[in-house]
mmCIF file of C-alpha atoms in Angstrom:
data_model
loop_
_atom_site.group_PDB
_atom_site.id
_atom_site.type_symbol
_atom_site.label_atom_id
_atom_site.label_comp_id
_atom_site.label_asym_id
_atom_site.label_seq_id
_atom_site.Cartn_x
_atom_site.Cartn_y
_atom_site.Cartn_z
ATOM 1 C CA MET A 1 0.052 -0.004 0.017
ATOM 2 C CA THR A 2 1.146 3.420 -0.693
ATOM 3 C CA SER A 3 0.774 6.420 1.655
ATOM 4 C CA PRO A 4 -1.099 9.508 0.415
ATOM 5 C CA ALA A 5 0.929 12.375 -0.719
ATOM 6 C CA PRO A 6 1.560 14.916 1.896
ATOM 7 C CA ARG A 7 -0.224 18.212 1.620
ATOM 8 C CA SER A 8 1.985 21.271 1.563
ATOM 9 C CA PHE A 9 1.715 24.081 4.141
ATOM 10 C CA SER A 10 1.842 27.055 1.655
ATOM 11 C CA ARG A 11 -0.309 29.789 0.287
ATOM 12 C CA ASP A 12 -2.205 29.066 -2.793
ATOM 13 C CA THR A 13 -1.188 31.779 -5.243
ATOM 14 C CA GLN A 14 -3.524 30.535 -8.125
ATOM 15 C CA HIS A 15 -6.763 30.688 -6.142
ATOM 16 C CA LYS A 16 -6.157 33.572 -3.915
ATOM 17 C CA VAL A 17 -8.504 36.396 -3.084
ATOM 18 C CA ILE A 18 -6.136 38.418 -0.867
ATOM 19 C CA ALA A 19 -3.063 36.539 -0.014
ATOM 20 C CA GLY A 20 -3.889 32.903 -0.577
ATOM 21 C CA VAL A 21 -3.908 32.120 3.206
ATOM 22 C CA CYS A 22 -7.483 30.650 3.371
ATOM 23 C CA SER A 23 -6.999 28.841 0.148
ATOM 24 C CA GLY A 24 -3.751 27.359 1.344
ATOM 25 C CA LEU A 25 -5.161 26.281 4.676
ATOM 26 C CA ALA A 26 -8.064 24.666 2.724
ATOM 27 C CA ARG A 27 -5.692 22.718 0.489
ATOM 28 C CA ARG A 28 -3.630 21.656 3.504
ATOM 29 C CA PHE A 29 -6.571 20.271 5.549
ATOM 30 C CA GLY A 30 -8.496 19.042 2.498
ATOM 31 C CA LEU A 31 -11.416 21.437 2.856
ATOM 32 C CA SER A 32 -13.293 23.648 0.353
ATOM 33 C CA ARG A 33 -11.775 27.087 -0.196
ATOM 34 C CA THR A 34 -15.201 28.546 0.125
ATOM 35 C CA VAL A 35 -15.787 26.905 3.490
ATOM 36 C CA VAL A 36 -12.605 28.335 4.892
ATOM 37 C CA ARG A 37 -13.199 31.808 3.543
ATOM 38 C CA VAL A 38 -16.740 31.962 4.915
ATOM 39 C CA ALA A 39 -15.590 30.602 8.262
ATOM 40 C CA PHE A 40 -12.869 33.288 8.507
ATOM 41 C CA VAL A 41 -15.315 36.089 7.625
ATOM 42 C CA VAL A 42 -17.838 34.723 10.129
ATOM 43 C CA SER A 43 -15.137 34.522 12.695
ATOM 44 C CA CYS A 44 -14.301 38.171 12.268
ATOM 45 C CA VAL A 45 -17.549 39.047 13.946
ATOM 46 C CA LEU A 46 -16.351 37.381 17.161
ATOM 47 C CA PRO A 47 -13.887 38.931 19.476
ATOM 48 C CA GLY A 48 -10.235 37.627 18.879
ATOM 49 C CA PRO A 49 -7.187 38.076 16.982
ATOM 50 C CA GLN A 50 -8.387 36.832 13.600
ATOM 51 C CA PHE A 51 -6.790 39.609 11.565
ATOM 52 C CA VAL A 52 -3.485 39.308 13.461
ATOM 53 C CA ALA A 53 -3.484 35.556 12.878
ATOM 54 C CA TYR A 54 -4.201 36.090 9.155
ATOM 55 C CA LEU A 55 -1.315 38.635 8.793
ATOM 56 C CA LEU A 56 1.051 36.225 10.704
ATOM 57 C CA LEU A 57 0.134 33.345 8.438
ATOM 58 C CA TRP A 58 0.634 35.678 5.330
ATOM 59 C CA LEU A 59 4.121 36.367 6.634
ATOM 60 C CA VAL A 60 4.914 32.764 7.753
ATOM 61 C CA MET A 61 3.375 30.614 4.970
ATOM 62 C CA PRO A 62 5.643 30.310 1.979
ATOM 63 C CA ARG A 63 4.208 30.746 -1.500
ATOM 64 C CA GLY A 64 2.917 27.615 -3.207
#
């Protein structure tokens, strides 16, 4: 049996809206890009460091 190919932790530059962070996270965890983007927008209504986390991921995640 072969193991599945590892999913990379990088920003998706082909399907990006702003920086490709949500799209890259969706690819890494095998989720829909739309679901991750909607979840991020909805989470922005809640208190917390969502924008700071996005900016940090933008800086930390390499380009895909």
